[in-house]
Amino acid sequence: MTQKTSEPIVNLLNPKALRHFLLLLCAVGISGLALTHHYATQYQHDQWQQKLERQAAQVSQEVDYELAKFEQIPNLLSHDPRLLKAVERGTPSQELNLLLSDWLKQSLADTIYVHDRTGLVIASSNFQQEDTFVGSSFSYRPYFKNARRGEPAQYVGLGVRSNKRGYFFSSPLWVNEEVVGVITVKVNLEQLEQRLSQTTTDVLITDKHNVVFMSNLPDWRYRALFPLSSSAIIELTETRQYGDTLPEYFGELTAHSGVTEFDDNQLLLSPNYLAYATHLLDKGFRVVALINHNSVLAAVLQADIVFLILYALIALIALAWFQTLVNKARLAHLNVSLEEKVVQRTLVLSEANQKLQQTTRQYEQSQQELKQTQQELTQAAKLALLGELSASINHEINQPLSALRTYTENSQRLLAMEKYPMVADNLGKMLTLNDTISEVIARLKVFTRKATHDSHNEISVLHDAVHTATSILSNKLIKQGVTLKVPAIDYDVKLAIHSVELEQVLINLFHNAAQAMENHCIDPQISIAVQCHDDSCDILVSDNGPGMSDEALAKIFDPFFTTKPEGLGLGLTISKRILESYHGSLCAYKHQSTEQQAGGMTFIVTLPIVNQNKRTPEVENDHE
């Protein structure tokens, strides 16, 4: 056994082993850094290409959209008889100057001017300015030449007279199938250029010769991105597109890149910039979005630094691991005689490990069973909550829907009698009921949880709540022949409860009373009484119906208990829960039968009062 372990032990204890291991770590680190730098650079290029492509496309659309607003103006104006008549005379006209000035105000262009056959400007909207175009000849401009041949033209250039950049739209003026002149609309590019300052990257807009005429980098204006060809120099000189000075080529973007022309929709890599150029658009310009290479290098440098930090940690761990191997080799060399004891201890540890694994499996099984039980309990709670909400929605919306049906039937009869104002009034009440249904649905969550004090700061006016509740059920009560006795309630009686929930409780009590008396009373009556105390208010709702048994009275607030065949038994339960959530209460007692009264029930709603008021007078008004 000593002979088997002696060779690797000797290798690890060799002084050169550490040197070889360090050289291996350095080689792996250099290779990893090179790969990280390469892929980080490629990733940054891909990311910036997408960003620059989106930016260039967005700017292209914006510029094209803004210029398109003026594109059809020359063609539309070229058909005006006043313009054609004045141009046919071929002499300057003050009347034509004023006409062009009026058109300019409507078009929002920079200048509108008219040439005769020779290119001489005979009228211009800037006739009153010192740098007026009137009397100037622009026969050398391509936009005039093309329009003189009968073709609409577009052109970008620096104004010879105004020394302002502009985009020119021109159209021929036809008289008797002959071009007698040209009308030109100049668009000021400086306002359009201001929008480029809002972009997230640097943007250049160039003409067909790759000369920058708009940019959010002022120093780049009138620069050529590539060396100008001889034909381009001749054309720029003849047309004076950028004045008397030719655009200079500085090579910031393309120097030392070996690129002599933009490849459409491709990323241009240069020592200083990353650039993306769109194709040459119909209006004769392309958009170049670029970013300084320092931004890319900074991101790549961050990736390199992160790799170096991580690799340094890995190298330290590897070095510690290697040192551990060396220490183990030394211990093995010194403790070969203890191998048998190590084997015995290993067997003991193996048995303990097996027991530990068995215990772990039992623990995991128990955890799984516990999780399954929790999931089943959660699902059962969800189903119970869903059932309670479904029953609540059915019960709480049924009463407004019944009122809606009553109003609908009443409106049909009123329509037949042509009582349109009353129909309109019913329709308004139906809309109010629809809003009530929506608000009740929004409030249903109050029924399923105990509200906190912070969520119950609402205040309701008792007078308004009683009025709303009785209004909703008035048609039903009238149809059933119920006499409703309502006291004069002071407007100052304010209760600590949301008005919609108070109305819902009152509606439920009124509706229950009406149902209890239906087909059981000759003269059904519902009376309301209000008793205000120092810090609370009692609302008593009484009827003269048949009442109920003591057994039913004991269960009246239990969920799903009802004495009606069509009821769900949730109305009083929900009403009681609403009042209790506002620190109120709901109780009931039955009347003793007398010779004057067969029986009946009284429900008492108790709620905290907000403002201390005097006791409300018990003055009753009968409404049938």
PDB file of C-alpha atoms in Angstrom, residues 476-593:
ATOM      1  CA  LYS A 476     -93.033  47.704  -4.729  1.00  0.00           C
ATOM      2  CA  LEU A 477     -94.610  48.958  -1.504  1.00  0.00           C
ATOM      3  CA  ILE A 478     -97.233  50.913  -3.434  1.00  0.00           C
ATOM      4  CA  LYS A 479     -97.986  47.885  -5.593  1.00  0.00           C
ATOM      5  CA  GLN A 480     -98.406  45.735  -2.460  1.00  0.00           C
ATOM      6  CA  GLY A 481    -100.514  48.389  -0.729  1.00  0.00           C
ATOM      7  CA  VAL A 482     -98.107  48.893   2.179  1.00  0.00           C
ATOM      8  CA  THR A 483     -98.371  52.077   4.232  1.00  0.00           C
ATOM      9  CA  LEU A 484     -94.875  53.382   5.051  1.00  0.00           C
ATOM     10  CA  LYS A 485     -94.638  55.627   8.122  1.00  0.00           C
ATOM     11  CA  VAL A 486     -91.430  57.657   8.167  1.00  0.00           C
ATOM     12  CA  PRO A 487     -90.624  60.263  10.848  1.00  0.00           C
ATOM     13  CA  ALA A 488     -89.113  63.654  10.094  1.00  0.00           C
ATOM     14  CA  ILE A 489     -85.404  62.925  10.490  1.00  0.00           C
ATOM     15  CA  ASP A 490     -82.985  65.756  11.158  1.00  0.00           C
ATOM     16  CA  TYR A 491     -80.237  66.170   8.544  1.00  0.00           C
ATOM     17  CA  ASP A 492     -77.691  66.532  11.352  1.00  0.00           C
ATOM     18  CA  VAL A 493     -78.036  62.879  12.362  1.00  0.00           C
ATOM     19  CA  LYS A 494     -74.821  61.367  10.996  1.00  0.00           C
ATOM     20  CA  LEU A 495     -73.799  57.776  11.613  1.00  0.00           C
ATOM     21  CA  ALA A 496     -70.398  56.100  11.469  1.00  0.00           C
ATOM     22  CA  ILE A 497     -71.132  53.793   8.530  1.00  0.00           C
ATOM     23  CA  HIS A 498     -70.845  53.924   4.767  1.00  0.00           C
ATOM     24  CA  SER A 499     -74.081  55.218   3.245  1.00  0.00           C
ATOM     25  CA  VAL A 500     -74.378  52.371   0.708  1.00  0.00           C
ATOM     26  CA  GLU A 501     -74.092  49.707   3.418  1.00  0.00           C
ATOM     27  CA  LEU A 502     -76.600  51.483   5.670  1.00  0.00           C
ATOM     28  CA  GLU A 503     -79.021  51.716   2.736  1.00  0.00           C
ATOM     29  CA  GLN A 504     -78.472  48.018   2.017  1.00  0.00           C
ATOM     30  CA  VAL A 505     -79.361  47.074   5.610  1.00  0.00           C
ATOM     31  CA  LEU A 506     -82.477  49.256   5.580  1.00  0.00           C
ATOM     32  CA  ILE A 507     -83.575  47.942   2.177  1.00  0.00           C
ATOM     33  CA  ASN A 508     -83.185  44.377   3.426  1.00  0.00           C
ATOM     34  CA  LEU A 509     -85.277  45.085   6.549  1.00  0.00           C
ATOM     35  CA  PHE A 510     -88.000  46.906   4.554  1.00  0.00           C
ATOM     36  CA  HIS A 511     -88.090  44.153   1.955  1.00  0.00           C
ATOM     37  CA  ASN A 512     -88.305  41.400   4.587  1.00  0.00           C
ATOM     38  CA  ALA A 513     -91.134  43.235   6.331  1.00  0.00           C
ATOM     39  CA  ALA A 514     -93.051  43.640   3.064  1.00  0.00           C
ATOM     40  CA  GLN A 515     -92.622  39.945   2.233  1.00  0.00           C
ATOM     41  CA  ALA A 516     -93.723  38.912   5.725  1.00  0.00           C
ATOM     42  CA  MET A 517     -96.980  40.900   5.409  1.00  0.00           C
ATOM     43  CA  GLU A 518     -97.764  39.853   1.843  1.00  0.00           C
ATOM     44  CA  ASN A 519    -101.095  37.984   1.703  1.00  0.00           C
ATOM     45  CA  HIS A 520    -101.262  38.059   5.530  1.00  0.00           C
ATOM     46  CA  CYS A 521    -102.525  41.565   6.339  1.00  0.00           C
ATOM     47  CA  ILE A 522    -105.545  43.571   5.298  1.00  0.00           C
ATOM     48  CA  ASP A 523    -103.818  46.888   6.053  1.00  0.00           C
ATOM     49  CA  PRO A 524    -100.039  46.197   5.890  1.00  0.00           C
ATOM     50  CA  GLN A 525     -97.920  48.881   7.555  1.00  0.00           C
ATOM     51  CA  ILE A 526     -94.194  49.489   8.015  1.00  0.00           C
ATOM     52  CA  SER A 527     -93.120  52.146  10.486  1.00  0.00           C
ATOM     53  CA  ILE A 528     -89.713  53.666  11.158  1.00  0.00           C
ATOM     54  CA  ALA A 529     -88.654  55.267  14.428  1.00  0.00           C
ATOM     55  CA  VAL A 530     -85.360  56.985  15.283  1.00  0.00           C
ATOM     56  CA  GLN A 531     -84.025  57.301  18.838  1.00  0.00           C
ATOM     57  CA  CYS A 532     -80.760  59.217  19.287  1.00  0.00           C
ATOM     58  CA  HIS A 533     -78.650  58.842  22.434  1.00  0.00           C
ATOM     59  CA  ASP A 534     -75.388  60.478  23.498  1.00  0.00           C
ATOM     60  CA  ASP A 535     -73.098  58.263  21.437  1.00  0.00           C
ATOM     61  CA  SER A 536     -75.423  55.978  19.477  1.00  0.00           C
ATOM     62  CA  CYS A 537     -78.579  55.964  17.451  1.00  0.00           C
ATOM     63  CA  ASP A 538     -81.334  53.319  17.273  1.00  0.00           C
ATOM     64  CA  ILE A 539     -83.351  52.818  14.090  1.00  0.00           C
ATOM     65  CA  LEU A 540     -86.517  50.776  14.688  1.00  0.00           C
ATOM     66  CA  VAL A 541     -88.216  49.098  11.717  1.00  0.00           C
ATOM     67  CA  SER A 542     -91.616  47.589  12.632  1.00  0.00           C
ATOM     68  CA  ASP A 543     -94.359  45.793  10.728  1.00  0.00           C
ATOM     69  CA  ASN A 544     -97.812  44.438  11.583  1.00  0.00           C
ATOM     70  CA  GLY A 545     -97.300  41.071   9.921  1.00  0.00           C
ATOM     71  CA  PRO A 546     -97.889  37.628  11.423  1.00  0.00           C
ATOM     72  CA  GLY A 547     -94.549  37.638  13.256  1.00  0.00           C
ATOM     73  CA  MET A 548     -92.662  34.385  13.834  1.00  0.00           C
ATOM     74  CA  SER A 549     -92.294  31.595  16.358  1.00  0.00           C
ATOM     75  CA  ASP A 550     -89.807  31.665  19.237  1.00  0.00           C
ATOM     76  CA  GLU A 551     -87.849  28.867  17.577  1.00  0.00           C
ATOM     77  CA  ALA A 552     -87.539  30.823  14.330  1.00  0.00           C
ATOM     78  CA  LEU A 553     -86.678  34.018  16.221  1.00  0.00           C
ATOM     79  CA  ALA A 554     -83.767  32.241  17.920  1.00  0.00           C
ATOM     80  CA  LYS A 555     -82.300  31.228  14.526  1.00  0.00           C
ATOM     81  CA  ILE A 556     -83.149  34.340  12.556  1.00  0.00           C
ATOM     82  CA  PHE A 557     -79.542  35.508  12.248  1.00  0.00           C
ATOM     83  CA  ASP A 558     -78.066  32.079  11.486  1.00  0.00           C
ATOM     84  CA  PRO A 559     -76.636  31.702   7.957  1.00  0.00           C
ATOM     85  CA  PHE A 560     -78.934  29.970   5.448  1.00  0.00           C
ATOM     86  CA  PHE A 561     -81.917  30.006   7.822  1.00  0.00           C
ATOM     87  CA  THR A 562     -85.037  31.351   6.143  1.00  0.00           C
ATOM     88  CA  THR A 563     -88.793  31.126   6.549  1.00  0.00           C
ATOM     89  CA  LYS A 564     -89.378  31.861   2.854  1.00  0.00           C
ATOM     90  CA  PRO A 565     -89.276  29.090   0.247  1.00  0.00           C
ATOM     91  CA  GLU A 566     -87.371  31.239  -2.241  1.00  0.00           C
ATOM     92  CA  GLY A 567     -84.892  32.817   0.179  1.00  0.00           C
ATOM     93  CA  LEU A 568     -81.273  31.852   0.876  1.00  0.00           C
ATOM     94  CA  GLY A 569     -81.284  32.911   4.533  1.00  0.00           C
ATOM     95  CA  LEU A 570     -78.304  35.276   4.183  1.00  0.00           C
ATOM     96  CA  GLY A 571     -79.896  38.743   4.236  1.00  0.00           C
ATOM     97  CA  LEU A 572     -80.127  39.235   7.987  1.00  0.00           C
ATOM     98  CA  THR A 573     -76.815  37.445   8.548  1.00  0.00           C
ATOM     99  CA  ILE A 574     -75.017  39.797   6.178  1.00  0.00           C
ATOM    100  CA  SER A 575     -76.815  42.856   7.592  1.00  0.00           C
ATOM    101  CA  LYS A 576     -75.783  41.906  11.130  1.00  0.00           C
ATOM    102  CA  ARG A 577     -72.180  41.378   9.988  1.00  0.00           C
ATOM    103  CA  ILE A 578     -72.133  44.802   8.284  1.00  0.00           C
ATOM    104  CA  LEU A 579     -73.378  46.570  11.413  1.00  0.00           C
ATOM    105  CA  GLU A 580     -70.992  44.711  13.722  1.00  0.00           C
ATOM    106  CA  SER A 581     -68.047  45.672  11.493  1.00  0.00           C
ATOM    107  CA  TYR A 582     -68.965  49.299  12.243  1.00  0.00           C
ATOM    108  CA  HIS A 583     -69.315  48.607  15.999  1.00  0.00           C
ATOM    109  CA  GLY A 584     -73.090  48.466  15.686  1.00  0.00           C
ATOM    110  CA  SER A 585     -75.695  45.766  16.288  1.00  0.00           C
ATOM    111  CA  LEU A 586     -78.912  44.295  14.949  1.00  0.00           C
ATOM    112  CA  CYS A 587     -81.586  42.646  17.125  1.00  0.00           C
ATOM    113  CA  ALA A 588     -85.266  41.766  16.795  1.00  0.00           C
ATOM    114  CA  TYR A 589     -88.311  41.071  18.923  1.00  0.00           C
ATOM    115  CA  LYS A 590     -91.897  40.133  18.119  1.00  0.00           C
ATOM    116  CA  HIS A 591     -95.011  42.059  19.142  1.00  0.00           C
ATOM    117  CA  GLN A 592     -97.577  40.703  21.516  1.00  0.00           C
ATOM    118  CA  SER A 593    -100.900  40.007  19.821  1.00  0.00           C
TER     119      SER A 593
END
